[in-house]
XYZ file of C-alpha atoms in Angstrom:
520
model
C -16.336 0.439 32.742
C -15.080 0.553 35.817
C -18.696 1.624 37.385
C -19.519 -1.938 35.959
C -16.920 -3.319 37.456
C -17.746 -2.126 41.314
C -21.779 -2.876 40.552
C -20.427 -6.953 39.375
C -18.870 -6.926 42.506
C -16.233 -9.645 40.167
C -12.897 -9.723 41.369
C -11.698 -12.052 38.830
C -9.128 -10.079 36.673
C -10.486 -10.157 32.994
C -8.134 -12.091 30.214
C -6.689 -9.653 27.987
C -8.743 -10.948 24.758
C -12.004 -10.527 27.436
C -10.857 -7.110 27.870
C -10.291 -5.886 24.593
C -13.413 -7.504 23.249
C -15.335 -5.768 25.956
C -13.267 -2.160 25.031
C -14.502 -2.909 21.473
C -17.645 -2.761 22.155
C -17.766 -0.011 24.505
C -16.012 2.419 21.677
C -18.438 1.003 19.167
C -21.731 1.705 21.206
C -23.563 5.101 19.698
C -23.303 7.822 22.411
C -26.658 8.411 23.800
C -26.370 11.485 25.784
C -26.315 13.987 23.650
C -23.649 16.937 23.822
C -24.400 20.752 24.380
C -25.570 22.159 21.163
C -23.874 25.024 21.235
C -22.061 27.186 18.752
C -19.400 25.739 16.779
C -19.014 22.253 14.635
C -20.449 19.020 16.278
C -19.372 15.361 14.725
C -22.105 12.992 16.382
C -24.439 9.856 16.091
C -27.958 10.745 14.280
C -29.285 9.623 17.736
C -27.996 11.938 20.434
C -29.418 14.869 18.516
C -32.664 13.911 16.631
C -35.184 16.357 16.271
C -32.537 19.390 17.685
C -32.901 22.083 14.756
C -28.827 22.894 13.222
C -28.707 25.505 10.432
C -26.229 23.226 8.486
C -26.517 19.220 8.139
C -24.046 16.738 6.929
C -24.700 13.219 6.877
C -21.725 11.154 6.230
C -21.606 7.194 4.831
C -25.006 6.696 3.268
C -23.987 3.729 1.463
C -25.912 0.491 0.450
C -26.099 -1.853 3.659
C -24.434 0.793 5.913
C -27.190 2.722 6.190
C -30.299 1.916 6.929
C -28.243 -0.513 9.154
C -29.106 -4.393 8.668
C -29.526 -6.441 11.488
C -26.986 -8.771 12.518
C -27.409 -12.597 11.957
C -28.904 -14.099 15.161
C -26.345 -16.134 17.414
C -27.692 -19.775 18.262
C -29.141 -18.941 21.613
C -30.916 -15.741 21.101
C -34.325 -17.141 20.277
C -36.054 -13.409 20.081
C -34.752 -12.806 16.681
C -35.185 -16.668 15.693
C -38.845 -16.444 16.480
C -41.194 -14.787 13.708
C -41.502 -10.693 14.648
C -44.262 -9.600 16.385
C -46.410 -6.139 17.135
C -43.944 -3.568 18.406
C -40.736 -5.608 18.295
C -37.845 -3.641 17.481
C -36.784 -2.991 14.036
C -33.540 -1.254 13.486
C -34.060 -0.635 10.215
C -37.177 1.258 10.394
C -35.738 3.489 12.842
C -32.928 4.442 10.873
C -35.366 5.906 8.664
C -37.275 7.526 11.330
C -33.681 8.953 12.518
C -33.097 10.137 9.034
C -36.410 11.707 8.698
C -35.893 14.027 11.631
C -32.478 14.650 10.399
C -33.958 16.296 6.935
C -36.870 18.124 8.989
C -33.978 19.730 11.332
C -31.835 21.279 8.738
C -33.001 24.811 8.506
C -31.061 26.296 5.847
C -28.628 23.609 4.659
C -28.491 19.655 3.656
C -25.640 17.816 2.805
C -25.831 14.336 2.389
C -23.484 11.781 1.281
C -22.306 8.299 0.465
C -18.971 6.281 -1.003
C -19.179 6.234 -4.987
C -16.614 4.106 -5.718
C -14.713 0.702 -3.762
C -11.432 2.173 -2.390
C -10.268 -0.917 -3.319
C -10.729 -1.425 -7.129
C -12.588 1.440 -7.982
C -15.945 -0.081 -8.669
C -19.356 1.495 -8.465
C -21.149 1.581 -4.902
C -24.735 1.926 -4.653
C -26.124 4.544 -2.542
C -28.688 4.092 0.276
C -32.104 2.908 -0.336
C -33.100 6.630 1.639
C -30.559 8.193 -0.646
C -32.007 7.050 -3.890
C -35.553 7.344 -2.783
C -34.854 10.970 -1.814
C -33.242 11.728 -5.208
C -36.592 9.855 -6.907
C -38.751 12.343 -4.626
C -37.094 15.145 -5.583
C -36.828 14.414 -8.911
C -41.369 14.052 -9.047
C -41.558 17.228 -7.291
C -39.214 18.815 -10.104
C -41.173 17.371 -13.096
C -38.608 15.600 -14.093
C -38.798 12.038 -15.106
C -36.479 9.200 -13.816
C -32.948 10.589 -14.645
C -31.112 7.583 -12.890
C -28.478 8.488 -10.310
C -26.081 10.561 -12.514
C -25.704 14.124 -12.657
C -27.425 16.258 -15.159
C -28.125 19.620 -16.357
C -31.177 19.654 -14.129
C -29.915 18.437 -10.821
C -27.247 21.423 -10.253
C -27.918 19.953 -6.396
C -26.148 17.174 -7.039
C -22.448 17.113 -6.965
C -19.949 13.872 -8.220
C -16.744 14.064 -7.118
C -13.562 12.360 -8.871
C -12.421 9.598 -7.610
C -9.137 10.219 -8.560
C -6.778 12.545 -6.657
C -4.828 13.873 -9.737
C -8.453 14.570 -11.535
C -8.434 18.254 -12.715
C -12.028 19.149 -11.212
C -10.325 18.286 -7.719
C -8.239 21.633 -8.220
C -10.750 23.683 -9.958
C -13.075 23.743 -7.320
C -10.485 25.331 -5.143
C -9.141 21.475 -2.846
C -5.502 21.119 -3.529
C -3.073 18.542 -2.430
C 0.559 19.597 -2.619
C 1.415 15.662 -3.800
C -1.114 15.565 -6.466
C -1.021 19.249 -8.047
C 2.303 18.165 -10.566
C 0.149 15.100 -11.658
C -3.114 17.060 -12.167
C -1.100 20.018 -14.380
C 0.206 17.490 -16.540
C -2.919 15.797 -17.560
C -4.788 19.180 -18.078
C -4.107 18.820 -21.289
C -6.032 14.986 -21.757
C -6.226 12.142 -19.687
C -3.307 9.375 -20.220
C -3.875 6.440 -23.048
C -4.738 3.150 -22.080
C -1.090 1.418 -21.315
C -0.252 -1.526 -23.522
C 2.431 -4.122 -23.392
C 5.181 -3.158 -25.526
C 6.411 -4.453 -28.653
C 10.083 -4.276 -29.512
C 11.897 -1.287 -30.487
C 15.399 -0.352 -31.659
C 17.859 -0.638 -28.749
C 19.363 2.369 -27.107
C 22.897 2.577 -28.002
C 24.464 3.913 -25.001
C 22.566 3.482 -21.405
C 23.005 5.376 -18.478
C 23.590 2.551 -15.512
C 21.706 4.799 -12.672
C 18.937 5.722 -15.376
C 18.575 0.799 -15.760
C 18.296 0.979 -11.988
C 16.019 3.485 -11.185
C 13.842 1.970 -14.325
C 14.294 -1.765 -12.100
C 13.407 0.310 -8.746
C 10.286 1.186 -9.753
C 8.938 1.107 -13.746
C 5.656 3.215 -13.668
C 7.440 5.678 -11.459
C 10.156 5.750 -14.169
C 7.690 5.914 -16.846
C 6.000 8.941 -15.720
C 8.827 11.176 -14.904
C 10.259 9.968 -18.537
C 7.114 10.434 -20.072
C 4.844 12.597 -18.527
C 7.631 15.064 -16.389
C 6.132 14.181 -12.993
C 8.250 13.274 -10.171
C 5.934 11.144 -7.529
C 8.726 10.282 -5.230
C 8.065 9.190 -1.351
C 8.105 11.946 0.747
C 5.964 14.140 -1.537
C 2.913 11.701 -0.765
C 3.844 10.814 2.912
C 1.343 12.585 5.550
C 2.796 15.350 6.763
C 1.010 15.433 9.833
C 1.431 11.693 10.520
C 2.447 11.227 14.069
C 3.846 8.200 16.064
C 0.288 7.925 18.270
C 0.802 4.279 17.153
C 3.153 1.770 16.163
C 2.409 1.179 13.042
C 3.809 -1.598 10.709
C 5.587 1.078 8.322
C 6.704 3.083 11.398
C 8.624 -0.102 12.765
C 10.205 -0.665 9.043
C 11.711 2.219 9.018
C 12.930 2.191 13.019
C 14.304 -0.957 12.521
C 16.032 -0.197 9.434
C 17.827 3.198 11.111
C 18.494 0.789 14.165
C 20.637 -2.017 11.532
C 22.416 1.079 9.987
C 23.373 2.656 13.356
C 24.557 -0.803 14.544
C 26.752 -1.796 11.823
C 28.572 1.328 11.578
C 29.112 1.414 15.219
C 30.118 -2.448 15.765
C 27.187 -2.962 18.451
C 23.654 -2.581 18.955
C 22.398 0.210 21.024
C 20.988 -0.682 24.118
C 18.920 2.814 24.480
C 17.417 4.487 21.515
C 19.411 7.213 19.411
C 19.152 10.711 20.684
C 17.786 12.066 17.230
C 14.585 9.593 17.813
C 13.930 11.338 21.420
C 14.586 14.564 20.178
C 12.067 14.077 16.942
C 9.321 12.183 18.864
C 9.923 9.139 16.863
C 8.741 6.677 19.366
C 5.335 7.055 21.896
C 6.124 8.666 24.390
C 6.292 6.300 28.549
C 5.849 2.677 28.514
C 5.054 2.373 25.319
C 7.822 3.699 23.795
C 10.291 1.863 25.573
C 8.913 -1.372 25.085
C 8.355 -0.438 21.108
C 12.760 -0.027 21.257
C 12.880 -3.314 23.112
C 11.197 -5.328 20.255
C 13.105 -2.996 17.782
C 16.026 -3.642 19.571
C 15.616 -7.653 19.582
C 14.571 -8.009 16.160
C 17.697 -6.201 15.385
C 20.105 -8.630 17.083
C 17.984 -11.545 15.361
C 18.537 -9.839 11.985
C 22.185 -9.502 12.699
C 22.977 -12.859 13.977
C 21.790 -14.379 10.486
C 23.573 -12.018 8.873
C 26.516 -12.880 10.402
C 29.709 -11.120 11.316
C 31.191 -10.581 7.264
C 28.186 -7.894 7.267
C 29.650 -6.017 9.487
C 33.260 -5.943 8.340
C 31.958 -5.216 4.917
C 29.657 -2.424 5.694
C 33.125 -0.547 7.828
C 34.934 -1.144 4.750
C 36.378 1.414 2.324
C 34.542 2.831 0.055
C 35.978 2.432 -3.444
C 34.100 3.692 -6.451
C 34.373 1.304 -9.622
C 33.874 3.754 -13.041
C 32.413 1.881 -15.780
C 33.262 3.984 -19.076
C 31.921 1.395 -22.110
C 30.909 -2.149 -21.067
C 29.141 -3.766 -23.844
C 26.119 -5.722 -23.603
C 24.752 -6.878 -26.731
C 25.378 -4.074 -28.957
C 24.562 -1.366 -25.880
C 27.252 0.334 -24.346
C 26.599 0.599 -20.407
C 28.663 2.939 -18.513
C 28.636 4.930 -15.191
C 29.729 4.165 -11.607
C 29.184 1.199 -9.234
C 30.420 2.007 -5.416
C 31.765 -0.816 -4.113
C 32.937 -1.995 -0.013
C 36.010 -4.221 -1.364
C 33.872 -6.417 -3.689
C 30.674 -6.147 -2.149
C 27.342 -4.598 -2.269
C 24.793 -4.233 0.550
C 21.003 -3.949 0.069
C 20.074 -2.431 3.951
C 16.456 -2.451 3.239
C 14.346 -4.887 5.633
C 10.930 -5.639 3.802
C 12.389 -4.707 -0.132
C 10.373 -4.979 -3.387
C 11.912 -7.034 -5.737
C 12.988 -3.301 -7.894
C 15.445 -2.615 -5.612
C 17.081 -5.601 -5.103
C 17.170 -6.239 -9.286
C 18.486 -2.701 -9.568
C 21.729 -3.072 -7.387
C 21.956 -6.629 -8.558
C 22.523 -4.976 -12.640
C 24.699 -2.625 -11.013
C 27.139 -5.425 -9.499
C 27.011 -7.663 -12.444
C 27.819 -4.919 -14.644
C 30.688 -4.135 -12.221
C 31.657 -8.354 -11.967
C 31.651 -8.652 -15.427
C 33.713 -5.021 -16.659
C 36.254 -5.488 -13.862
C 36.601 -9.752 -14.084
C 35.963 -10.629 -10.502
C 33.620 -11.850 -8.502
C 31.031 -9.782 -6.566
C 28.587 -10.339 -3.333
C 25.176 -8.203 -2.322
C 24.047 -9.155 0.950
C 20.563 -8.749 1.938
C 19.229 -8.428 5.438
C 15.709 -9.779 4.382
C 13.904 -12.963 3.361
C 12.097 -13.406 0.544
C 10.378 -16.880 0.933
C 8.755 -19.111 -1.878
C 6.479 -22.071 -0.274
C 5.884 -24.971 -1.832
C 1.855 -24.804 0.094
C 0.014 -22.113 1.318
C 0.047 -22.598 4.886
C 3.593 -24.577 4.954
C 6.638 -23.178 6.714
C 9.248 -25.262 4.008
C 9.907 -23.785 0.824
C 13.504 -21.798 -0.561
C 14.405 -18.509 0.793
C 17.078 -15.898 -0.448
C 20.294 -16.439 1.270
C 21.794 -13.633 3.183
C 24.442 -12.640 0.533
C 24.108 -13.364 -3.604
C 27.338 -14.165 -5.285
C 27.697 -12.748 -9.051
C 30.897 -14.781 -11.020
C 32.211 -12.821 -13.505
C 32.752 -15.995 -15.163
C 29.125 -16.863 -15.514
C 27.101 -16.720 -18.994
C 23.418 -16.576 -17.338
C 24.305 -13.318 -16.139
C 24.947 -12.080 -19.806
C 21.304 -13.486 -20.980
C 20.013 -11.604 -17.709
C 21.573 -8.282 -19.112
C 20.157 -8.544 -22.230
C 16.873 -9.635 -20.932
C 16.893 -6.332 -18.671
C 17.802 -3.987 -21.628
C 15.345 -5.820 -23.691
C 12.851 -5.066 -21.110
C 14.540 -1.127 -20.739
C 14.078 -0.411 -24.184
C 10.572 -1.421 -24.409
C 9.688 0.975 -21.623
C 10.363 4.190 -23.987
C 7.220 3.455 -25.966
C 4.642 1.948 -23.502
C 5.310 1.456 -19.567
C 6.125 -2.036 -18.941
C 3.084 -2.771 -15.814
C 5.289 -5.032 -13.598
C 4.367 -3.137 -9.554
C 6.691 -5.301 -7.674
C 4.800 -6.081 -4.955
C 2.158 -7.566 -7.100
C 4.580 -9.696 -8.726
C 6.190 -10.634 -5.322
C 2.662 -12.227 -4.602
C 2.358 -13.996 -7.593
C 5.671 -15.711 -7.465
C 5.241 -16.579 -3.378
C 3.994 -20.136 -4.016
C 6.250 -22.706 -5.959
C 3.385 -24.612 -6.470
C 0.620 -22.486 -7.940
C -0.549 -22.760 -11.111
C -1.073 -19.629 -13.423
C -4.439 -18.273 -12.719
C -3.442 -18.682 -9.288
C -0.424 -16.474 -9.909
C -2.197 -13.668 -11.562
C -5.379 -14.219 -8.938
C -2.734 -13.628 -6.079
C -1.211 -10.779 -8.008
C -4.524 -8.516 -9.175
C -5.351 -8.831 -5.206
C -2.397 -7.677 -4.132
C -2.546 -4.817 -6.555
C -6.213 -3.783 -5.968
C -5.566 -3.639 -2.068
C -2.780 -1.164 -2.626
C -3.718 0.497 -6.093
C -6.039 2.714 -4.520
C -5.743 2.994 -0.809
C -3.652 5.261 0.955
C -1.995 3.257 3.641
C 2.108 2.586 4.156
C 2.471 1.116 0.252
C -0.115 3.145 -1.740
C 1.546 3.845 -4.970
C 0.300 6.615 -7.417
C 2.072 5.994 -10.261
C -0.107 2.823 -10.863
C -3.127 5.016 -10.333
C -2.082 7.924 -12.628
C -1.431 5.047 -15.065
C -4.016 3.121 -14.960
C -6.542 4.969 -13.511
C -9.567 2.604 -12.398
C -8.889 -0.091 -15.147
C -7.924 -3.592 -14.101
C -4.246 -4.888 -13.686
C -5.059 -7.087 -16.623
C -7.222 -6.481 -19.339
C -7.244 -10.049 -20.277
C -5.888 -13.253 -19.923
C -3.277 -12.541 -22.474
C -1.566 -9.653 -20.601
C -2.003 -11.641 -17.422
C 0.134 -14.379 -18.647
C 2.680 -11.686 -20.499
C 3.064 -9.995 -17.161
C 3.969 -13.745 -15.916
C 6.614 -14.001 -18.489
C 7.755 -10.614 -17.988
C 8.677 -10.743 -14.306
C 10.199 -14.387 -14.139
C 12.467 -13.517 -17.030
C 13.759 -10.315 -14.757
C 13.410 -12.209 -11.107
C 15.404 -15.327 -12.749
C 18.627 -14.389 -11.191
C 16.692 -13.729 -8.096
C 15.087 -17.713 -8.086
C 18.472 -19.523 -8.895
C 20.068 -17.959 -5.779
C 17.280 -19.212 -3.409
C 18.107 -22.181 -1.701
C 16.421 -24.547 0.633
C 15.097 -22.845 3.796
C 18.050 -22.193 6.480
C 20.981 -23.475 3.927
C 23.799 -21.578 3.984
C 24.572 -19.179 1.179
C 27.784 -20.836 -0.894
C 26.584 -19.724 -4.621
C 25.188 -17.721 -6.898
C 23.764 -17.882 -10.306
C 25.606 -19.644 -12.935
């Protein structure tokens, strides 16, 4: 680049979205000198070593419209690929088969080819390559055989199909282990998981376990399968362990930001320089970049702070008091454990929440409001935002602290409601993921099949990817089945989560109002 730069002879200094674009396409070119072929592994373009002879092949991402590569849609003033084709015009797809041609001829003892069965996103079917199929069709003639389709068989022991499911048995037979999934995988040795239903209504439980209610609110198919199925899938036993902070990600900001609003409150005042622990661990890049990631840490700290306000910080240096609960009866259920308390307050630290969390140390404080006979606050340091449009910027938002009167009957109904919801979980799991229902519920105005629409997206983009809120306990439930089987259980799961997010909606108020009541 910066050869091109002396040959332009421009002195002009590039805008930054000229100089990105121009980066992007730089990185994205194919390499076409082509690397020393010596001994070892080499990862590289078909085109830098065509025709070189390797004794082992792989060729990676032979999927439909990948590969052979389809040529891009012409812009409005490139009149070449407007005009009809002519003798010897280029045709990228042709030589992608050419390139894949020499790269059978040039494996001498071994051939691996491969392509993408399955979306990552919802677990449909991909189609392979037009090469890839043809090839399998070839070899299939030269075997005998008759058209087979593109499943294995007895006959084709060259063919291998993977499972597309990490906790999948086969994974571990053929020797590929992953420390997260091995629990999940021994547990279903014995046969795979019946299809989930919505569950009908069972005998209550007469005495409940408080912490057991709000680690089933937290997170219900993660409850469900340790209950169920003995498999604990908690957090840092699917993490990466060899993620490093090469990037500031959105996950990796989450959780710097969230240290940052802990350190601050306990100490009175935000940190101007960044912990010692986080320069001693690596947690930020390393030079500029590190220090201006702390700077936007460190203001988005002071903004979250300052709409907190100053009670936060007076409640979070507070005594701890610990509130036991030894019988407190909700509708023929006897509740009891321990609620820890700063005076008569609760705080939720977490930045970007689920909804689980939030319900599960709201049950706690209403149980606590309601035993002891006084009023309770949580405050929240995020904002959970209902629109009334997509697009608009008005709408009701969560205040920064929830008040719970002890006085209150809705908070009673909710109780119930939650227990109701509890017991029902012992039979089947109850499928409410959070963050699905978080999307459903954003717009005020949306109809149903809007609601569930906005809620099966959410879940398919993080049902089966691996990014910063893949969730496996959705997977190992569900496996590659839809959210909702039909309209029926979409509209249940509607009823389901606005019956448990109803204290939730009654304490939003309009956007930047101040945050004077609860539910009542």
């Amino acid at each position: 680049m910066e050869e091109r730069a002396r040959l332009s002879e421009i002195q002009t200094p590039l805008p930054p979205a000229a100089f990105a674009e121009l980066l992007r396409e730089q990185l994205s070119a194919p390499a076409l000198d082509a690397p020393s072929p010596g001994g070892g592994i080499r990862f590289s373009g078909l085109l830098p070593f065509r025709s070189l002879p390797f004794r082992f092949i792989a060729v990676l991402g032979l999927e439909a419209g990948a590969f052979p590569r389809l040529e891009p849609e012409p812009g409005p003033d490139d009149r070449m690929r407007r005009e009809p084709r002519r003798l010897l015009d280029r045709d990228r797809r042709s030589e992608d088969r050419y390139l894949f041609l020499e790269a059978l001829l040039s494996a001498r003892q071994f051939l691996h080819l491969s392509h993408v069965a399955r979306s990552p996103d919802d677990g449909s079917e991909q189609a392979p390559s037009t090469l890839l199929s043809e090839l399998i069709q070839v070899i299939d003639e030269a075997e005998g055989a008759a058209a087979r389709g593109l499943g294995r068989s007895a006959q084709r022991d060259w063919l291998r199909v993977h499972a597309a499911l990490p906790f999948a048995a086969e994974r571990f037979e053929q020797g590929s282990s992953s420390v997260a999934w091995r629990p999940a995988a021994l547990a279903l040795r014995s046969g795979p998981v019946p299809a989930p239903e919505w569950p009908d209504v069972v005998a209550p439980q007469a005495r409940v376990a408080l912490a057991d209610v709000q680690e089933f609110l937290r997170h219900p198919g993660h409850w469900f399968v340790r209950r169920r199925l003995g498999i604990r899938l908690e957090r840092e036993f699917w993490a990466d362990p060899d993620e490093e902070p090469l990037r500031t990600t959105l996950g990796h900001q989450t959780r710097r930001l969230q240290e940052l609003l802990e350190l601050s409150l306990a100490e009175g005042e935000v940190p101007t320089s960044p912990p010692s622990s986080w320069l001693d661990l690596g947690t930020l890049p390393v030079g500029l970049l590190g220090t201006r990631s702390f700077q936007l840490l460190r203001q988005k700290c002071v903004e979250t702070l300052e709409l907190a306000g100053p009670e936060l910080g007076d409640t979070w240096r507070a005594p701890e008091r610990v509130l036991a609960i030894e019988g407190f009866d909700v509708g023929g259920r006897v509740v009891h454990g321990r609620v820890r308390l700063k005076a008569h307050s609760r705080i939720l630290p977490q930045i970007h929440p689920d909804p689980g969390p939030l319900l599960a140390e709201l049950f706690g404080l209403v149980v606590a409001a309601l035993s002891e006979g006084s009023d309770k606050h949580l405050h929240v340091l995020f904002k959970w935002r209902r629109l009334h449009a997509k697009g608009s910027k008005t709408g009701i938002e969560l205040p920064a602290r929830m008040d719970v009167h002890a006085d209150a009957a809705a908070w009673r109904h909710w109780l119930d409601a939650v227990l109701a919801e509890y017991d029902s979980a012992h039979r089947q799991p109850a499928l409410m993921p959070w963050r699905a229902a978080m999307a459903a519920w954003h717009w005020i105005e949306a109809g149903s099949s809007l609601r569930l629409a906005a809620a099966d997206k959410q879940f398919r983009q993080e049902g089966y990817s691996s990014g910063e809120h893949a969730d496996p306990s959705w997977r190992l439930l569900i496996g590659q089945r839809a959210l909702f089987a039909d309209a029926s259980a979409g509209h249940r799961f509607l009823e389901h989560t606005e019956r448990l997010l109803q204290p939730v909606f009654a304490s939003m108020r309009p956007k930047g109002a101040g945050a004077d009541a609860g539910a009542d």
